[in-house]
Amino acid sequence: MTAKVIDGKAFAANVRAQVAAHVAKLKETHNIQPGLAVVLVGEDPASQVYVRNKHASTIEVGMASFEHRLPVDTSEADLLALVKSLNADPKVHGILVQLPLPAHLNSELIINTIDPAKDVDGFHISNVGLLGTGQKSMVPCTPLGCLMMLRDHHGKLAGLNAVVVGRSNIVGKPMAQLLLGDSCTVTIAHSRTKDLAAVCRGADILVAAVGRPEMLTGDYVKPGATVIDVGINRIERDGKAKLVGDVHYESAAAVAGAITPVPGGVGPMTIACLLANALTACCRANGLPEPEGLTA
Ligand code: GUN
């Protein structure tokens, strides 16, 4: 079998177009413009690239983008004061504090100071609890993007066996909660799981989020399974820099029914879902119906 390639780039472009259409309608019917604030502390090169892309995408869908770049030695008190001022600003519907923060700052305290209704990353402890108990919440962007692609490919997910490899708070755990919410039978596996390959071979849906380049080969994949590769690993091969996932693409694609490539799979969905979350937050803040198909 050769797997169908799930085109995350095209899927993300479609999500952004849907967001842009909703944003235009909000402006036209209610004179409301969703606003997204991004806070970057320090000059980490990867974070700077992310923030630049977020800013450009936010503008492109017609939202207001508020960028706050702070020096690396910003005090915790100053950062908390900025977060509180964004919480109070009615033009700001979504707040994202770029991680990782410099070591002298308490990330948990900063994230938990964001108004949960504006927490477009879904990292606030209230949103984690709401998702875990099946209540309406803000959902972390990458797992939300994976869920959208899975729903699109499968239709209903109920009854499918899902294995999530990786137990991070940002991807693995919320991914498992979302799949459970769609009535999958969910296993969370990780690098210490015994006979990981056998566990993975039980999966109709296999989500790889371990952060180890090309760890899951075709031996880990059930014939016909859907493989979602969340990994983004920079490696060097034949003297060249290369981006690879947590899945060994060639061997897995020979067995799977469908697979996301790296790059061009899950990656582009993260920013698209961030914009979807900012739109959702804006609709909720204004007592308007949520955009259909763009939430969990
Ligand atoms: N750093 C890398 N990805 C992300 C993300 O999705 N959200 C935040 N807040 N920081 C990040």
CSV table of C-alpha atoms and ligand atoms in Angstrom, one decimal:
chain,number,residue,atom,x,y,z
A,1,MET,CA,0.0,0.0,0.0
A,2,THR,CA,1.2,3.5,-0.7
A,3,ALA,CA,-0.3,6.0,1.7
A,4,LYS,CA,-2.4,9.0,0.8
A,5,VAL,CA,-0.4,12.1,1.7
A,6,ILE,CA,-2.4,14.5,3.9
A,7,ASP,CA,-1.5,18.0,2.6
A,8,GLY,CA,-1.2,20.1,5.7
A,9,LYS,CA,-0.1,23.1,3.7
A,10,ALA,CA,-3.3,23.1,1.6
A,11,PHE,CA,-5.4,22.3,4.7
A,12,ALA,CA,-4.0,25.2,6.6
A,13,ALA,CA,-4.5,27.6,3.7
A,14,ASN,CA,-8.2,26.5,3.7
A,15,VAL,CA,-8.5,27.0,7.5
A,16,ARG,CA,-6.9,30.5,7.1
A,17,ALA,CA,-9.3,31.3,4.3
A,18,GLN,CA,-12.3,30.3,6.5
A,19,VAL,CA,-10.9,32.4,9.3
A,20,ALA,CA,-10.5,35.4,7.0
A,21,ALA,CA,-14.1,35.0,5.7
A,22,HIS,CA,-15.4,35.0,9.3
A,23,VAL,CA,-13.3,38.0,10.2
A,24,ALA,CA,-14.6,40.0,7.2
A,25,LYS,CA,-18.2,39.1,8.2
A,26,LEU,CA,-17.6,40.2,11.8
A,27,LYS,CA,-16.4,43.5,10.6
A,28,GLU,CA,-19.3,43.9,8.2
A,29,THR,CA,-22.1,42.8,10.5
A,30,HIS,CA,-20.8,43.9,14.0
A,31,ASN,CA,-17.9,46.2,13.3
A,32,ILE,CA,-15.7,44.0,15.4
A,33,GLN,CA,-12.1,43.2,14.5
A,34,PRO,CA,-10.4,40.2,16.4
A,35,GLY,CA,-7.1,41.1,17.9
A,36,LEU,CA,-4.2,38.8,18.7
A,37,ALA,CA,-1.3,39.9,20.9
A,38,VAL,CA,2.1,38.1,20.8
A,39,VAL,CA,4.7,38.6,23.5
A,40,LEU,CA,8.3,37.7,22.8
A,41,VAL,CA,11.0,38.0,25.4
A,42,GLY,CA,14.6,37.9,24.3
A,43,GLU,CA,16.1,37.1,20.9
A,44,ASP,CA,15.9,33.3,20.4
A,45,PRO,CA,16.2,32.9,16.6
A,46,ALA,CA,13.6,30.2,16.2
A,47,SER,CA,11.1,32.2,18.3
A,48,GLN,CA,11.8,35.3,16.2
A,49,VAL,CA,10.9,33.3,13.1
A,50,TYR,CA,7.7,32.0,14.7
A,51,VAL,CA,6.6,35.4,15.9
A,52,ARG,CA,7.3,37.0,12.5
A,53,ASN,CA,5.2,34.3,10.8
A,54,LYS,CA,2.4,34.7,13.3
A,55,HIS,CA,2.3,38.5,12.7
A,56,ALA,CA,2.2,38.1,8.9
A,57,SER,CA,-0.6,35.5,9.1
A,58,THR,CA,-2.6,37.5,11.6
A,59,ILE,CA,-2.6,40.6,9.3
A,60,GLU,CA,-3.3,38.4,6.2
A,61,VAL,CA,-6.6,37.1,7.7
A,62,GLY,CA,-7.7,40.7,8.6
A,63,MET,CA,-7.1,40.6,12.4
A,64,ALA,CA,-5.3,43.2,14.4
A,65,SER,CA,-1.8,42.1,15.4
A,66,PHE,CA,-0.2,43.5,18.6
A,67,GLU,CA,3.5,42.6,18.9
A,68,HIS,CA,5.4,43.1,22.1
A,69,ARG,CA,9.2,42.5,21.9
A,70,LEU,CA,10.9,42.7,25.3
A,71,PRO,CA,14.6,42.6,26.2
A,72,VAL,CA,16.0,39.3,27.5
A,73,ASP,CA,16.5,40.7,31.0
A,74,THR,CA,12.9,41.8,31.4
A,75,SER,CA,11.8,41.4,35.0
A,76,GLU,CA,9.0,39.0,36.0
A,77,ALA,CA,7.1,42.0,37.4
A,78,ASP,CA,7.3,43.9,34.1
A,79,LEU,CA,6.1,40.9,32.1
A,80,LEU,CA,3.2,40.2,34.5
A,81,ALA,CA,2.2,43.9,34.2
A,82,LEU,CA,2.2,43.6,30.4
A,83,VAL,CA,0.0,40.4,30.5
A,84,LYS,CA,-2.4,42.1,32.9
A,85,SER,CA,-2.7,45.1,30.7
A,86,LEU,CA,-3.4,42.9,27.7
A,87,ASN,CA,-6.0,41.0,29.8
A,88,ALA,CA,-7.8,44.4,30.3
A,89,ASP,CA,-7.5,45.6,26.7
A,90,PRO,CA,-10.8,45.1,24.9
A,91,LYS,CA,-9.1,45.2,21.5
A,92,VAL,CA,-7.1,42.1,22.4
A,93,HIS,CA,-9.1,38.9,22.2
A,94,GLY,CA,-6.1,36.5,22.2
A,95,ILE,CA,-2.8,36.5,24.0
A,96,LEU,CA,0.2,34.3,23.3
A,97,VAL,CA,3.4,34.5,25.3
A,98,GLN,CA,6.1,32.8,23.2
A,99,LEU,CA,7.9,29.9,24.8
A,100,PRO,CA,10.5,29.1,25.9
A,101,LEU,CA,10.9,32.1,28.2
A,102,PRO,CA,14.4,33.1,29.6
A,103,ALA,CA,15.2,30.9,32.6
A,104,HIS,CA,14.8,33.7,35.2
A,105,LEU,CA,11.1,33.9,34.4
A,106,ASN,CA,8.5,31.6,35.9
A,107,SER,CA,6.7,30.3,32.8
A,108,GLU,CA,3.8,28.7,34.7
A,109,LEU,CA,3.1,31.9,36.6
A,110,ILE,CA,3.2,34.0,33.5
A,111,ILE,CA,0.9,31.6,31.5
A,112,ASN,CA,-1.5,31.2,34.4
A,113,THR,CA,-1.8,35.0,34.6
A,114,ILE,CA,-3.3,35.2,31.1
A,115,ASP,CA,-7.1,35.6,31.2
A,116,PRO,CA,-8.2,32.0,30.3
A,117,ALA,CA,-10.7,33.4,27.8
A,118,LYS,CA,-7.8,35.0,25.9
A,119,ASP,CA,-5.4,32.0,26.3
A,120,VAL,CA,-5.3,31.1,22.6
A,121,ASP,CA,-2.5,28.6,23.3
A,122,GLY,CA,-4.8,26.6,25.7
A,123,PHE,CA,-1.9,26.3,28.2
A,124,HIS,CA,-3.6,28.0,31.2
A,125,ILE,CA,-4.4,25.5,33.9
A,126,SER,CA,-8.1,26.4,33.7
A,127,ASN,CA,-8.2,25.5,30.0
A,128,VAL,CA,-6.3,22.3,30.7
A,129,GLY,CA,-8.9,21.3,33.3
A,130,LEU,CA,-11.8,22.3,31.1
A,131,LEU,CA,-10.5,20.2,28.3
A,132,GLY,CA,-9.8,17.2,30.6
A,133,THR,CA,-13.4,17.3,31.9
A,134,GLY,CA,-14.9,17.7,28.4
A,135,GLN,CA,-16.0,21.3,28.9
A,136,LYS,CA,-15.7,24.2,26.5
A,137,SER,CA,-12.1,25.5,26.6
A,138,MET,CA,-9.4,27.0,24.5
A,139,VAL,CA,-7.6,24.0,22.9
A,140,PRO,CA,-3.8,23.9,22.2
A,141,CYS,CA,-3.2,24.7,18.5
A,142,THR,CA,-1.1,21.8,17.3
A,143,PRO,CA,-3.4,19.0,18.6
A,144,LEU,CA,-6.4,21.0,17.3
A,145,GLY,CA,-4.8,21.0,13.9
A,146,CYS,CA,-4.2,17.3,14.1
A,147,LEU,CA,-7.9,16.7,15.1
A,148,MET,CA,-9.2,18.8,12.2
A,149,MET,CA,-7.1,16.7,9.7
A,150,LEU,CA,-8.2,13.4,11.3
A,151,ARG,CA,-11.9,14.4,11.2
A,152,ASP,CA,-11.5,15.5,7.6
A,153,HIS,CA,-9.9,12.2,6.6
A,154,HIS,CA,-12.0,9.8,8.6
A,155,GLY,CA,-15.3,11.6,9.1
A,156,LYS,CA,-16.3,10.1,12.5
A,157,LEU,CA,-13.5,8.9,14.8
A,158,ALA,CA,-15.7,7.0,17.2
A,159,GLY,CA,-14.4,3.5,18.1
A,160,LEU,CA,-11.0,3.9,16.4
A,161,ASN,CA,-7.9,2.8,18.3
A,162,ALA,CA,-5.6,5.9,18.7
A,163,VAL,CA,-2.1,5.7,20.0
A,164,VAL,CA,-0.4,9.0,20.9
A,165,VAL,CA,3.4,8.6,21.3
A,166,GLY,CA,4.6,11.4,23.6
A,167,ARG,CA,3.2,12.8,26.8
A,168,SER,CA,4.0,16.5,26.6
A,169,ASN,CA,1.5,19.1,28.0
A,170,ILE,CA,1.6,20.9,24.7
A,171,VAL,CA,0.8,18.0,22.3
A,172,GLY,CA,0.6,14.5,23.7
A,173,LYS,CA,-1.8,15.0,26.7
A,174,PRO,CA,-4.2,17.4,25.0
A,175,MET,CA,-4.2,15.3,21.8
A,176,ALA,CA,-5.2,12.3,23.8
A,177,GLN,CA,-8.0,14.3,25.5
A,178,LEU,CA,-9.3,15.5,22.1
A,179,LEU,CA,-9.3,11.9,20.7
A,180,LEU,CA,-11.1,10.7,23.8
A,181,GLY,CA,-13.6,13.5,23.3
A,182,ASP,CA,-14.3,12.1,19.8
A,183,SER,CA,-14.8,8.6,21.3
A,184,CYS,CA,-11.6,7.0,20.2
A,185,THR,CA,-10.0,4.3,22.4
A,186,VAL,CA,-6.8,6.1,23.4
A,187,THR,CA,-3.4,4.9,24.6
A,188,ILE,CA,-0.7,7.4,25.6
A,189,ALA,CA,2.7,5.8,24.9
A,190,HIS,CA,6.1,7.3,25.3
A,191,SER,CA,9.8,6.5,25.1
A,192,ARG,CA,9.7,4.2,28.1
A,193,THR,CA,6.7,2.2,26.9
A,194,LYS,CA,7.5,-1.6,26.7
A,195,ASP,CA,7.4,-3.0,23.2
A,196,LEU,CA,6.4,0.3,21.7
A,197,ALA,CA,6.3,-1.0,18.2
A,198,ALA,CA,3.6,-3.6,19.2
A,199,VAL,CA,1.5,-1.0,21.0
A,200,CYS,CA,1.7,1.3,17.9
A,201,ARG,CA,0.8,-1.5,15.6
A,202,GLY,CA,-2.6,-1.6,17.4
A,203,ALA,CA,-3.4,1.9,16.2
A,204,ASP,CA,-5.9,2.9,13.6
A,205,ILE,CA,-4.6,6.4,14.3
A,206,LEU,CA,-1.0,6.9,15.2
A,207,VAL,CA,0.1,10.3,16.4
A,208,ALA,CA,3.9,10.7,16.8
A,209,ALA,CA,5.0,13.5,19.1
A,210,VAL,CA,8.2,12.2,20.8
A,211,GLY,CA,10.8,14.6,19.5
A,212,ARG,CA,13.1,11.8,18.2
A,213,PRO,CA,14.0,12.0,14.5
A,214,GLU,CA,12.5,9.1,12.4
A,215,MET,CA,12.0,6.9,15.5
A,216,LEU,CA,8.7,5.3,14.3
A,217,THR,CA,9.5,3.2,11.3
A,218,GLY,CA,7.1,1.1,9.1
A,219,ASP,CA,7.4,-1.7,11.7
A,220,TYR,CA,5.4,0.5,14.1
A,221,VAL,CA,2.5,1.0,11.7
A,222,LYS,CA,-0.6,-1.1,11.2
A,223,PRO,CA,-1.4,-1.6,7.5
A,224,GLY,CA,-3.9,1.1,6.5
A,225,ALA,CA,-3.5,3.2,9.6
A,226,THR,CA,-3.5,7.0,9.6
A,227,VAL,CA,-0.1,8.4,10.7
A,228,ILE,CA,0.1,12.0,12.0
A,229,ASP,CA,3.7,13.2,12.5
A,230,VAL,CA,4.0,16.1,14.8
A,231,GLY,CA,7.8,16.0,15.0
A,232,ILE,CA,10.0,18.7,13.5
A,233,ASN,CA,13.7,17.7,13.9
A,234,ARG,CA,16.6,19.4,12.2
A,235,ILE,CA,19.2,16.8,11.2
A,236,GLU,CA,22.2,16.6,9.0
A,237,ARG,CA,22.3,14.0,6.3
A,238,ASP,CA,24.9,13.6,3.5
A,239,GLY,CA,26.4,16.9,4.7
A,240,LYS,CA,23.1,18.7,4.2
A,241,ALA,CA,20.6,20.2,6.8
A,242,LYS,CA,17.3,18.4,6.6
A,243,LEU,CA,14.0,18.6,8.4
A,244,VAL,CA,12.5,15.3,9.4
A,245,GLY,CA,9.6,14.1,11.6
A,246,ASP,CA,9.4,11.6,14.4
A,247,VAL,CA,8.2,9.1,11.8
A,248,HIS,CA,10.5,7.4,9.2
A,249,TYR,CA,8.5,8.6,6.3
A,250,GLU,CA,9.4,6.2,3.5
A,251,SER,CA,9.0,3.0,5.5
A,252,ALA,CA,5.8,4.2,7.2
A,253,ALA,CA,4.2,5.5,4.0
A,254,ALA,CA,4.7,2.0,2.5
A,255,VAL,CA,2.4,0.6,5.2
A,256,ALA,CA,0.0,3.4,6.2
A,257,GLY,CA,-3.3,4.3,4.6
A,258,ALA,CA,-2.6,8.0,5.1
A,259,ILE,CA,0.3,10.1,6.4
A,260,THR,CA,1.3,13.7,7.1
A,261,PRO,CA,4.7,14.6,5.6
A,262,VAL,CA,7.4,16.8,7.3
A,263,PRO,CA,7.6,19.5,6.3
A,264,GLY,CA,4.1,20.4,5.0
A,265,GLY,CA,2.0,18.3,7.3
A,266,VAL,CA,1.1,19.3,10.9
A,267,GLY,CA,3.5,22.3,11.0
A,268,PRO,CA,1.4,24.8,8.9
A,269,MET,CA,-1.7,23.8,10.9
A,270,THR,CA,-0.4,25.3,14.2
A,271,ILE,CA,-0.5,29.0,13.1
A,272,ALA,CA,-3.8,28.4,11.2
A,273,CYS,CA,-5.3,27.0,14.4
A,274,LEU,CA,-3.9,29.9,16.5
A,275,LEU,CA,-5.9,32.2,14.2
A,276,ALA,CA,-8.9,30.0,14.5
A,277,ASN,CA,-8.6,30.2,18.3
A,278,ALA,CA,-8.2,34.0,18.3
A,279,LEU,CA,-11.4,34.2,16.2
A,280,THR,CA,-13.2,31.8,18.6
A,281,ALA,CA,-12.1,33.9,21.6
A,282,CYS,CA,-13.4,37.0,19.9
A,283,CYS,CA,-16.8,35.4,19.1
A,284,ARG,CA,-17.1,34.2,22.7
A,285,ALA,CA,-16.1,37.6,24.2
A,286,ASN,CA,-18.9,39.2,22.1
A,287,GLY,CA,-21.6,36.6,22.8
A,288,LEU,CA,-21.6,35.6,19.1
A,289,PRO,CA,-21.9,32.0,17.8
A,290,GLU,CA,-18.5,30.2,17.4
A,291,PRO,CA,-17.2,29.6,13.9
A,292,GLU,CA,-18.3,26.1,12.8
A,293,GLY,CA,-15.6,23.6,12.0
A,294,LEU,CA,-12.8,25.6,13.5
A,295,THR,CA,-13.1,24.5,17.2
A,296,ALA,CA,-12.9,21.1,19.0
B,1,GUN,N1,7.0,28.1,21.0
B,1,GUN,C1,7.0,27.2,20.0
B,1,GUN,N2,5.7,26.9,19.7
B,1,GUN,C2,4.9,27.6,20.5
B,1,GUN,C3,3.5,27.7,20.6
B,1,GUN,O1,2.7,27.1,19.9
B,1,GUN,N3,3.1,28.6,21.6
B,1,GUN,C4,3.9,29.3,22.4
B,1,GUN,N4,3.4,30.1,23.3
B,1,GUN,N5,5.2,29.2,22.3
B,1,GUN,C5,5.7,28.4,21.3
